[in-house]
Amino acid sequence: MRAGFPDFRLGNVLATSFTGTLSERFGDSVERIPVPRRLIDWLAVYGLTVDSCTPEQLSLAQELRESIHASATAAALREALPAAAVQVIGDRSVEGRAAAVLTPEGERRWRLGSSSVEDALAVIAADAVDVISGERDGMLALCASPTCRAAFFDTSQSRTRKWCDMNTCGNRQKKARFNAGRSRNEGTR
Protein backbone atom coordinates (compact mmCIF):
# COMPACT_ATOMS: atom_id res chain seq x y z
CA MET A 1 0.00 0.00 0.00
CA ARG A 2 1.00 3.64 -0.12
CA ALA A 3 3.95 4.67 2.01
CA GLY A 4 3.14 6.56 5.18
CA PHE A 5 -0.23 4.89 5.75
CA PRO A 6 -1.04 1.76 7.74
CA ASP A 7 -1.79 -1.36 5.70
CA PHE A 8 -5.40 -2.26 5.08
CA ARG A 9 -6.87 -5.13 7.07
CA LEU A 10 -8.71 -7.07 4.40
CA GLY A 11 -11.35 -9.72 4.85
CA ASN A 12 -13.88 -11.70 2.86
CA VAL A 13 -16.95 -9.70 3.88
CA LEU A 14 -17.11 -6.25 2.32
CA ALA A 15 -19.16 -4.49 5.01
CA THR A 16 -17.19 -5.70 8.01
CA SER A 17 -13.90 -5.23 6.18
CA PHE A 18 -14.97 -1.63 5.60
CA THR A 19 -15.49 -1.13 9.34
CA GLY A 20 -11.92 -2.39 9.75
CA THR A 21 -10.62 0.77 8.12
CA LEU A 22 -10.72 2.11 11.69
CA SER A 23 -9.15 -0.42 14.03
CA GLU A 24 -8.25 -0.62 17.69
CA ARG A 25 -11.32 1.48 18.52
CA PHE A 26 -10.80 1.01 22.27
CA GLY A 27 -7.04 1.46 22.30
CA ASP A 28 -4.77 3.61 20.18
CA SER A 29 -7.12 3.77 17.20
CA VAL A 30 -5.70 3.44 13.70
CA GLU A 31 -7.46 5.29 10.86
CA ARG A 32 -6.67 3.53 7.60
CA ILE A 33 -8.57 5.92 5.29
CA PRO A 34 -7.62 9.37 6.65
CA VAL A 35 -7.57 11.07 3.25
CA PRO A 36 -9.69 10.77 0.10
CA ARG A 37 -6.92 9.00 -1.87
CA ARG A 38 -6.85 6.16 0.68
CA LEU A 39 -10.58 5.59 0.24
CA ILE A 40 -10.02 5.33 -3.53
CA ASP A 41 -7.25 2.78 -2.84
CA TRP A 42 -9.40 0.72 -0.46
CA LEU A 43 -12.35 0.65 -2.85
CA ALA A 44 -10.08 -0.48 -5.69
CA VAL A 45 -8.89 -3.46 -3.65
CA TYR A 46 -12.52 -4.63 -3.58
CA GLY A 47 -13.11 -3.99 -7.29
CA LEU A 48 -15.08 -0.78 -6.69
CA THR A 49 -12.99 1.54 -8.82
CA VAL A 50 -13.90 5.22 -8.56
CA ASP A 51 -12.43 8.17 -10.44
CA SER A 52 -12.05 10.58 -7.57
CA CYS A 53 -13.03 11.30 -3.99
CA THR A 54 -13.67 14.63 -2.30
CA PRO A 55 -13.30 15.35 1.41
CA GLU A 56 -17.11 15.45 1.61
CA GLN A 57 -17.37 11.98 0.06
CA LEU A 58 -14.75 10.70 2.49
CA SER A 59 -16.92 12.06 5.32
CA LEU A 60 -19.93 10.21 3.88
CA ALA A 61 -17.86 7.03 3.75
CA GLN A 62 -16.67 7.41 7.34
CA GLU A 63 -20.25 8.08 8.48
CA LEU A 64 -21.36 4.90 6.70
CA ARG A 65 -18.47 2.95 8.24
CA GLU A 66 -19.42 4.05 11.75
CA SER A 67 -23.11 3.33 11.11
CA ILE A 68 -22.29 -0.18 9.92
CA HIS A 69 -20.05 -0.72 12.94
CA ALA A 70 -22.73 0.50 15.37
CA SER A 71 -25.42 -1.64 13.74
CA ALA A 72 -23.23 -4.74 13.44
CA THR A 73 -22.16 -4.37 17.08
CA ALA A 74 -25.78 -4.11 18.20
CA ALA A 75 -26.72 -7.15 16.08
CA ALA A 76 -23.81 -9.17 17.49
CA LEU A 77 -24.94 -8.30 21.03
CA ARG A 78 -28.57 -9.00 20.07
CA GLU A 79 -29.55 -5.45 20.96
CA ALA A 80 -31.85 -3.05 19.14
CA LEU A 81 -30.23 -1.54 16.07
CA PRO A 82 -29.54 2.20 16.44
CA ALA A 83 -32.17 4.03 14.37
CA ALA A 84 -29.82 6.78 13.17
CA ALA A 85 -27.25 4.23 11.98
CA VAL A 86 -29.91 2.18 10.18
CA GLN A 87 -31.08 5.38 8.46
CA VAL A 88 -27.56 6.17 7.22
CA ILE A 89 -27.11 2.63 5.86
CA GLY A 90 -30.47 2.84 4.08
CA ASP A 91 -29.75 6.29 2.68
CA ARG A 92 -26.36 5.25 1.28
CA SER A 93 -27.85 2.09 -0.18
CA VAL A 94 -30.54 3.87 -2.21
CA GLU A 95 -28.39 6.85 -3.26
CA GLY A 96 -26.04 4.86 -5.45
CA ARG A 97 -26.41 2.99 -8.71
CA ALA A 98 -24.73 -0.38 -8.98
CA ALA A 99 -25.61 -3.79 -10.36
CA ALA A 100 -24.39 -7.26 -9.55
CA VAL A 101 -22.99 -8.98 -12.63
CA LEU A 102 -21.86 -12.54 -13.21
CA THR A 103 -18.32 -13.16 -14.43
CA PRO A 104 -17.43 -15.98 -16.87
CA GLU A 105 -15.86 -17.73 -13.83
CA GLY A 106 -19.25 -17.76 -12.10
CA GLU A 107 -18.40 -15.07 -9.56
CA ARG A 108 -20.42 -12.01 -8.61
CA ARG A 109 -18.84 -8.62 -9.30
CA TRP A 110 -20.30 -5.17 -8.93
CA ARG A 111 -20.64 -2.79 -11.83
CA LEU A 112 -20.99 0.79 -10.67
CA GLY A 113 -23.49 3.00 -12.52
CA SER A 114 -20.79 5.65 -12.64
CA SER A 115 -17.34 5.80 -11.14
CA SER A 116 -18.59 7.72 -8.11
CA VAL A 117 -17.94 7.15 -4.44
CA GLU A 118 -21.70 7.21 -3.85
CA ASP A 119 -22.16 4.19 -6.13
CA ALA A 120 -19.39 2.31 -4.31
CA LEU A 121 -20.88 3.21 -0.91
CA ALA A 122 -24.24 1.84 -2.11
CA VAL A 123 -22.59 -1.55 -2.68
CA ILE A 124 -21.05 -1.51 0.81
CA ALA A 125 -24.37 -0.46 2.36
CA ALA A 126 -26.23 -3.23 0.51
CA ASP A 127 -23.69 -5.75 1.77
CA ALA A 128 -24.19 -4.43 5.31
CA VAL A 129 -27.95 -4.91 4.96
CA ASP A 130 -27.43 -8.55 3.95
CA VAL A 131 -25.00 -9.25 6.80
CA ILE A 132 -26.85 -7.42 9.58
CA SER A 133 -30.30 -8.68 8.55
CA GLY A 134 -29.17 -12.32 8.65
CA GLU A 135 -29.60 -12.92 4.92
CA ARG A 136 -26.17 -14.58 4.76
CA ASP A 137 -25.05 -17.87 6.26
CA GLY A 138 -22.95 -16.86 9.25
CA MET A 139 -23.26 -14.70 12.32
CA LEU A 140 -21.97 -11.38 13.52
CA ALA A 141 -19.56 -11.49 16.44
CA LEU A 142 -17.23 -9.08 18.23
CA CYS A 143 -13.47 -9.49 18.46
CA ALA A 144 -12.41 -10.75 21.89
CA SER A 145 -9.53 -8.26 22.03
CA PRO A 146 -10.49 -5.58 24.57
CA THR A 147 -8.80 -2.85 22.51
CA CYS A 148 -10.35 -3.91 19.22
CA ARG A 149 -13.93 -5.16 19.66
CA ALA A 150 -14.40 -5.07 15.88
CA ALA A 151 -17.55 -6.60 14.47
CA PHE A 152 -16.78 -9.48 12.14
CA PHE A 153 -18.83 -12.05 10.26
CA ASP A 154 -18.17 -15.57 11.51
CA THR A 155 -18.69 -18.20 8.83
CA SER A 156 -16.82 -20.96 10.66
CA GLN A 157 -18.74 -24.22 10.94
CA SER A 158 -19.07 -23.96 14.73
CA ARG A 159 -19.60 -20.17 14.77
CA THR A 160 -17.12 -19.89 17.66
CA ARG A 161 -14.44 -17.67 16.14
CA LYS A 162 -13.09 -15.18 18.71
CA TRP A 163 -10.89 -12.78 16.77
CA CYS A 164 -11.54 -10.43 13.88
CA ASP A 165 -8.17 -11.51 12.50
CA MET A 166 -5.97 -14.29 13.83
CA ASN A 167 -2.85 -12.62 12.39
CA THR A 168 -3.37 -9.43 14.39
CA CYS A 169 -5.73 -9.51 17.37
CA GLY A 170 -5.64 -13.27 17.93
CA ASN A 171 -1.88 -13.41 17.71
CA ARG A 172 -1.46 -10.49 20.14
CA GLN A 173 -3.81 -12.09 22.67
CA LYS A 174 -2.14 -15.50 22.43
CA LYS A 175 1.29 -13.89 22.80
CA ALA A 176 0.12 -11.91 25.85
CA ARG A 177 -1.25 -15.10 27.49
CA PHE A 178 1.98 -16.95 26.72
CA ASN A 179 4.12 -14.17 28.20
CA ALA A 180 1.89 -13.92 31.29
CA GLY A 181 2.20 -17.68 31.82
CA ARG A 182 5.95 -17.51 31.41
CA SER A 183 6.20 -14.70 33.97
CA ARG A 184 4.13 -16.71 36.46
CA ASN A 185 6.30 -19.79 35.94
CA GLU A 186 9.53 -17.82 36.36
CA GLY A 187 8.21 -16.30 39.56
CA THR A 188 7.60 -19.75 41.11
CA ARG A 189 11.13 -21.01 40.63
PDB file of C-alpha atoms in Angstrom:
ATOM      1  CA  MET A   1       0.000   0.000   0.000  1.00  0.00           C
ATOM      2  CA  ARG A   2       1.000   3.639  -0.118  1.00  0.00           C
ATOM      3  CA  ALA A   3       3.954   4.666   2.012  1.00  0.00           C
ATOM      4  CA  GLY A   4       3.140   6.558   5.179  1.00  0.00           C
ATOM      5  CA  PHE A   5      -0.227   4.888   5.750  1.00  0.00           C
ATOM      6  CA  PRO A   6      -1.039   1.760   7.743  1.00  0.00           C
ATOM      7  CA  ASP A   7      -1.795  -1.355   5.701  1.00  0.00           C
ATOM      8  CA  PHE A   8      -5.397  -2.259   5.075  1.00  0.00           C
ATOM      9  CA  ARG A   9      -6.871  -5.130   7.073  1.00  0.00           C
ATOM     10  CA  LEU A  10      -8.709  -7.074   4.403  1.00  0.00           C
ATOM     11  CA  GLY A  11     -11.354  -9.719   4.853  1.00  0.00           C
ATOM     12  CA  ASN A  12     -13.882 -11.703   2.859  1.00  0.00           C
ATOM     13  CA  VAL A  13     -16.952  -9.704   3.879  1.00  0.00           C
ATOM     14  CA  LEU A  14     -17.113  -6.253   2.319  1.00  0.00           C
ATOM     15  CA  ALA A  15     -19.160  -4.492   5.010  1.00  0.00           C
ATOM     16  CA  THR A  16     -17.195  -5.701   8.011  1.00  0.00           C
ATOM     17  CA  SER A  17     -13.904  -5.227   6.176  1.00  0.00           C
ATOM     18  CA  PHE A  18     -14.967  -1.634   5.601  1.00  0.00           C
ATOM     19  CA  THR A  19     -15.494  -1.128   9.338  1.00  0.00           C
ATOM     20  CA  GLY A  20     -11.920  -2.387   9.750  1.00  0.00           C
ATOM     21  CA  THR A  21     -10.618   0.770   8.122  1.00  0.00           C
ATOM     22  CA  LEU A  22     -10.722   2.107  11.691  1.00  0.00           C
ATOM     23  CA  SER A  23      -9.148  -0.415  14.029  1.00  0.00           C
ATOM     24  CA  GLU A  24      -8.246  -0.617  17.691  1.00  0.00           C
ATOM     25  CA  ARG A  25     -11.320   1.483  18.524  1.00  0.00           C
ATOM     26  CA  PHE A  26     -10.801   1.012  22.273  1.00  0.00           C
ATOM     27  CA  GLY A  27      -7.036   1.459  22.299  1.00  0.00           C
ATOM     28  CA  ASP A  28      -4.769   3.606  20.176  1.00  0.00           C
ATOM     29  CA  SER A  29      -7.122   3.765  17.205  1.00  0.00           C
ATOM     30  CA  VAL A  30      -5.702   3.439  13.699  1.00  0.00           C
ATOM     31  CA  GLU A  31      -7.458   5.290  10.856  1.00  0.00           C
ATOM     32  CA  ARG A  32      -6.668   3.534   7.596  1.00  0.00           C
ATOM     33  CA  ILE A  33      -8.567   5.922   5.286  1.00  0.00           C
ATOM     34  CA  PRO A  34      -7.621   9.367   6.650  1.00  0.00           C
ATOM     35  CA  VAL A  35      -7.568  11.067   3.250  1.00  0.00           C
ATOM     36  CA  PRO A  36      -9.686  10.772   0.095  1.00  0.00           C
ATOM     37  CA  ARG A  37      -6.917   9.002  -1.868  1.00  0.00           C
ATOM     38  CA  ARG A  38      -6.851   6.164   0.684  1.00  0.00           C
ATOM     39  CA  LEU A  39     -10.583   5.586   0.237  1.00  0.00           C
ATOM     40  CA  ILE A  40     -10.016   5.325  -3.529  1.00  0.00           C
ATOM     41  CA  ASP A  41      -7.248   2.779  -2.844  1.00  0.00           C
ATOM     42  CA  TRP A  42      -9.399   0.717  -0.459  1.00  0.00           C
ATOM     43  CA  LEU A  43     -12.353   0.649  -2.848  1.00  0.00           C
ATOM     44  CA  ALA A  44     -10.080  -0.478  -5.692  1.00  0.00           C
ATOM     45  CA  VAL A  45      -8.886  -3.458  -3.646  1.00  0.00           C
ATOM     46  CA  TYR A  46     -12.516  -4.629  -3.582  1.00  0.00           C
ATOM     47  CA  GLY A  47     -13.112  -3.991  -7.286  1.00  0.00           C
ATOM     48  CA  LEU A  48     -15.076  -0.783  -6.686  1.00  0.00           C
ATOM     49  CA  THR A  49     -12.993   1.541  -8.824  1.00  0.00           C
ATOM     50  CA  VAL A  50     -13.896   5.221  -8.559  1.00  0.00           C
ATOM     51  CA  ASP A  51     -12.432   8.170 -10.445  1.00  0.00           C
ATOM     52  CA  SER A  52     -12.045  10.581  -7.566  1.00  0.00           C
ATOM     53  CA  CYS A  53     -13.028  11.297  -3.988  1.00  0.00           C
ATOM     54  CA  THR A  54     -13.673  14.634  -2.304  1.00  0.00           C
ATOM     55  CA  PRO A  55     -13.299  15.349   1.414  1.00  0.00           C
ATOM     56  CA  GLU A  56     -17.111  15.447   1.608  1.00  0.00           C
ATOM     57  CA  GLN A  57     -17.368  11.976   0.057  1.00  0.00           C
ATOM     58  CA  LEU A  58     -14.749  10.704   2.494  1.00  0.00           C
ATOM     59  CA  SER A  59     -16.925  12.060   5.321  1.00  0.00           C
ATOM     60  CA  LEU A  60     -19.932  10.206   3.884  1.00  0.00           C
ATOM     61  CA  ALA A  61     -17.861   7.028   3.752  1.00  0.00           C
ATOM     62  CA  GLN A  62     -16.672   7.410   7.343  1.00  0.00           C
ATOM     63  CA  GLU A  63     -20.249   8.083   8.482  1.00  0.00           C
ATOM     64  CA  LEU A  64     -21.358   4.897   6.705  1.00  0.00           C
ATOM     65  CA  ARG A  65     -18.475   2.947   8.240  1.00  0.00           C
ATOM     66  CA  GLU A  66     -19.420   4.049  11.752  1.00  0.00           C
ATOM     67  CA  SER A  67     -23.106   3.333  11.110  1.00  0.00           C
ATOM     68  CA  ILE A  68     -22.293  -0.183   9.917  1.00  0.00           C
ATOM     69  CA  HIS A  69     -20.049  -0.719  12.944  1.00  0.00           C
ATOM     70  CA  ALA A  70     -22.728   0.503  15.369  1.00  0.00           C
ATOM     71  CA  SER A  71     -25.422  -1.638  13.741  1.00  0.00           C
ATOM     72  CA  ALA A  72     -23.234  -4.739  13.439  1.00  0.00           C
ATOM     73  CA  THR A  73     -22.156  -4.375  17.075  1.00  0.00           C
ATOM     74  CA  ALA A  74     -25.783  -4.111  18.202  1.00  0.00           C
ATOM     75  CA  ALA A  75     -26.718  -7.146  16.079  1.00  0.00           C
ATOM     76  CA  ALA A  76     -23.811  -9.170  17.493  1.00  0.00           C
ATOM     77  CA  LEU A  77     -24.942  -8.296  21.030  1.00  0.00           C
ATOM     78  CA  ARG A  78     -28.568  -8.998  20.068  1.00  0.00           C
ATOM     79  CA  GLU A  79     -29.555  -5.447  20.961  1.00  0.00           C
ATOM     80  CA  ALA A  80     -31.849  -3.052  19.139  1.00  0.00           C
ATOM     81  CA  LEU A  81     -30.227  -1.537  16.072  1.00  0.00           C
ATOM     82  CA  PRO A  82     -29.539   2.201  16.442  1.00  0.00           C
ATOM     83  CA  ALA A  83     -32.170   4.029  14.371  1.00  0.00           C
ATOM     84  CA  ALA A  84     -29.817   6.779  13.168  1.00  0.00           C
ATOM     85  CA  ALA A  85     -27.248   4.225  11.979  1.00  0.00           C
ATOM     86  CA  VAL A  86     -29.907   2.183  10.184  1.00  0.00           C
ATOM     87  CA  GLN A  87     -31.078   5.376   8.457  1.00  0.00           C
ATOM     88  CA  VAL A  88     -27.555   6.172   7.218  1.00  0.00           C
ATOM     89  CA  ILE A  89     -27.114   2.634   5.858  1.00  0.00           C
ATOM     90  CA  GLY A  90     -30.467   2.837   4.081  1.00  0.00           C
ATOM     91  CA  ASP A  91     -29.753   6.291   2.679  1.00  0.00           C
ATOM     92  CA  ARG A  92     -26.356   5.254   1.284  1.00  0.00           C
ATOM     93  CA  SER A  93     -27.854   2.092  -0.181  1.00  0.00           C
ATOM     94  CA  VAL A  94     -30.538   3.874  -2.212  1.00  0.00           C
ATOM     95  CA  GLU A  95     -28.392   6.848  -3.262  1.00  0.00           C
ATOM     96  CA  GLY A  96     -26.037   4.859  -5.455  1.00  0.00           C
ATOM     97  CA  ARG A  97     -26.414   2.989  -8.712  1.00  0.00           C
ATOM     98  CA  ALA A  98     -24.734  -0.378  -8.984  1.00  0.00           C
ATOM     99  CA  ALA A  99     -25.607  -3.785 -10.357  1.00  0.00           C
ATOM    100  CA  ALA A 100     -24.392  -7.265  -9.549  1.00  0.00           C
ATOM    101  CA  VAL A 101     -22.991  -8.984 -12.635  1.00  0.00           C
ATOM    102  CA  LEU A 102     -21.859 -12.544 -13.207  1.00  0.00           C
ATOM    103  CA  THR A 103     -18.324 -13.158 -14.434  1.00  0.00           C
ATOM    104  CA  PRO A 104     -17.431 -15.979 -16.867  1.00  0.00           C
ATOM    105  CA  GLU A 105     -15.863 -17.732 -13.835  1.00  0.00           C
ATOM    106  CA  GLY A 106     -19.247 -17.761 -12.098  1.00  0.00           C
ATOM    107  CA  GLU A 107     -18.403 -15.072  -9.561  1.00  0.00           C
ATOM    108  CA  ARG A 108     -20.424 -12.011  -8.606  1.00  0.00           C
ATOM    109  CA  ARG A 109     -18.842  -8.618  -9.299  1.00  0.00           C
ATOM    110  CA  TRP A 110     -20.303  -5.174  -8.932  1.00  0.00           C
ATOM    111  CA  ARG A 111     -20.641  -2.793 -11.834  1.00  0.00           C
ATOM    112  CA  LEU A 112     -20.988   0.792 -10.673  1.00  0.00           C
ATOM    113  CA  GLY A 113     -23.491   3.002 -12.520  1.00  0.00           C
ATOM    114  CA  SER A 114     -20.787   5.649 -12.635  1.00  0.00           C
ATOM    115  CA  SER A 115     -17.339   5.803 -11.141  1.00  0.00           C
ATOM    116  CA  SER A 116     -18.589   7.717  -8.112  1.00  0.00           C
ATOM    117  CA  VAL A 117     -17.935   7.148  -4.439  1.00  0.00           C
ATOM    118  CA  GLU A 118     -21.700   7.210  -3.847  1.00  0.00           C
ATOM    119  CA  ASP A 119     -22.159   4.195  -6.133  1.00  0.00           C
ATOM    120  CA  ALA A 120     -19.392   2.314  -4.308  1.00  0.00           C
ATOM    121  CA  LEU A 121     -20.882   3.215  -0.911  1.00  0.00           C
ATOM    122  CA  ALA A 122     -24.237   1.845  -2.106  1.00  0.00           C
ATOM    123  CA  VAL A 123     -22.591  -1.548  -2.676  1.00  0.00           C
ATOM    124  CA  ILE A 124     -21.046  -1.508   0.814  1.00  0.00           C
ATOM    125  CA  ALA A 125     -24.369  -0.459   2.358  1.00  0.00           C
ATOM    126  CA  ALA A 126     -26.235  -3.229   0.507  1.00  0.00           C
ATOM    127  CA  ASP A 127     -23.690  -5.747   1.770  1.00  0.00           C
ATOM    128  CA  ALA A 128     -24.193  -4.429   5.308  1.00  0.00           C
ATOM    129  CA  VAL A 129     -27.954  -4.909   4.963  1.00  0.00           C
ATOM    130  CA  ASP A 130     -27.427  -8.554   3.947  1.00  0.00           C
ATOM    131  CA  VAL A 131     -24.999  -9.249   6.797  1.00  0.00           C
ATOM    132  CA  ILE A 132     -26.855  -7.418   9.576  1.00  0.00           C
ATOM    133  CA  SER A 133     -30.298  -8.683   8.549  1.00  0.00           C
ATOM    134  CA  GLY A 134     -29.172 -12.316   8.646  1.00  0.00           C
ATOM    135  CA  GLU A 135     -29.603 -12.920   4.920  1.00  0.00           C
ATOM    136  CA  ARG A 136     -26.172 -14.583   4.764  1.00  0.00           C
ATOM    137  CA  ASP A 137     -25.051 -17.866   6.258  1.00  0.00           C
ATOM    138  CA  GLY A 138     -22.950 -16.865   9.251  1.00  0.00           C
ATOM    139  CA  MET A 139     -23.262 -14.697  12.317  1.00  0.00           C
ATOM    140  CA  LEU A 140     -21.974 -11.376  13.524  1.00  0.00           C
ATOM    141  CA  ALA A 141     -19.561 -11.489  16.444  1.00  0.00           C
ATOM    142  CA  LEU A 142     -17.226  -9.084  18.231  1.00  0.00           C
ATOM    143  CA  CYS A 143     -13.473  -9.493  18.460  1.00  0.00           C
ATOM    144  CA  ALA A 144     -12.406 -10.751  21.891  1.00  0.00           C
ATOM    145  CA  SER A 145      -9.533  -8.256  22.025  1.00  0.00           C
ATOM    146  CA  PRO A 146     -10.486  -5.581  24.573  1.00  0.00           C
ATOM    147  CA  THR A 147      -8.796  -2.854  22.511  1.00  0.00           C
ATOM    148  CA  CYS A 148     -10.349  -3.909  19.218  1.00  0.00           C
ATOM    149  CA  ARG A 149     -13.934  -5.164  19.659  1.00  0.00           C
ATOM    150  CA  ALA A 150     -14.401  -5.068  15.875  1.00  0.00           C
ATOM    151  CA  ALA A 151     -17.549  -6.600  14.470  1.00  0.00           C
ATOM    152  CA  PHE A 152     -16.784  -9.483  12.139  1.00  0.00           C
ATOM    153  CA  PHE A 153     -18.831 -12.048  10.256  1.00  0.00           C
ATOM    154  CA  ASP A 154     -18.173 -15.568  11.511  1.00  0.00           C
ATOM    155  CA  THR A 155     -18.695 -18.202   8.828  1.00  0.00           C
ATOM    156  CA  SER A 156     -16.818 -20.965  10.657  1.00  0.00           C
ATOM    157  CA  GLN A 157     -18.737 -24.223  10.941  1.00  0.00           C
ATOM    158  CA  SER A 158     -19.071 -23.965  14.730  1.00  0.00           C
ATOM    159  CA  ARG A 159     -19.604 -20.168  14.767  1.00  0.00           C
ATOM    160  CA  THR A 160     -17.119 -19.886  17.662  1.00  0.00           C
ATOM    161  CA  ARG A 161     -14.442 -17.671  16.136  1.00  0.00           C
ATOM    162  CA  LYS A 162     -13.094 -15.182  18.707  1.00  0.00           C
ATOM    163  CA  TRP A 163     -10.887 -12.784  16.767  1.00  0.00           C
ATOM    164  CA  CYS A 164     -11.544 -10.430  13.877  1.00  0.00           C
ATOM    165  CA  ASP A 165      -8.171 -11.513  12.499  1.00  0.00           C
ATOM    166  CA  MET A 166      -5.966 -14.286  13.835  1.00  0.00           C
ATOM    167  CA  ASN A 167      -2.846 -12.616  12.385  1.00  0.00           C
ATOM    168  CA  THR A 168      -3.371  -9.432  14.390  1.00  0.00           C
ATOM    169  CA  CYS A 169      -5.726  -9.510  17.371  1.00  0.00           C
ATOM    170  CA  GLY A 170      -5.640 -13.268  17.928  1.00  0.00           C
ATOM    171  CA  ASN A 171      -1.876 -13.412  17.711  1.00  0.00           C
ATOM    172  CA  ARG A 172      -1.459 -10.489  20.144  1.00  0.00           C
ATOM    173  CA  GLN A 173      -3.813 -12.091  22.669  1.00  0.00           C
ATOM    174  CA  LYS A 174      -2.138 -15.498  22.434  1.00  0.00           C
ATOM    175  CA  LYS A 175       1.286 -13.895  22.804  1.00  0.00           C
ATOM    176  CA  ALA A 176       0.121 -11.911  25.854  1.00  0.00           C
ATOM    177  CA  ARG A 177      -1.253 -15.099  27.488  1.00  0.00           C
ATOM    178  CA  PHE A 178       1.977 -16.950  26.722  1.00  0.00           C
ATOM    179  CA  ASN A 179       4.121 -14.173  28.204  1.00  0.00           C
ATOM    180  CA  ALA A 180       1.892 -13.923  31.293  1.00  0.00           C
ATOM    181  CA  GLY A 181       2.199 -17.681  31.823  1.00  0.00           C
ATOM    182  CA  ARG A 182       5.955 -17.508  31.409  1.00  0.00           C
ATOM    183  CA  SER A 183       6.196 -14.700  33.967  1.00  0.00           C
ATOM    184  CA  ARG A 184       4.131 -16.705  36.461  1.00  0.00           C
ATOM    185  CA  ASN A 185       6.301 -19.793  35.945  1.00  0.00           C
ATOM    186  CA  GLU A 186       9.529 -17.818  36.356  1.00  0.00           C
ATOM    187  CA  GLY A 187       8.206 -16.298  39.561  1.00  0.00           C
ATOM    188  CA  THR A 188       7.596 -19.746  41.111  1.00  0.00           C
ATOM    189  CA  ARG A 189      11.134 -21.007  40.628  1.00  0.00           C
TER     190      ARG A 189
END
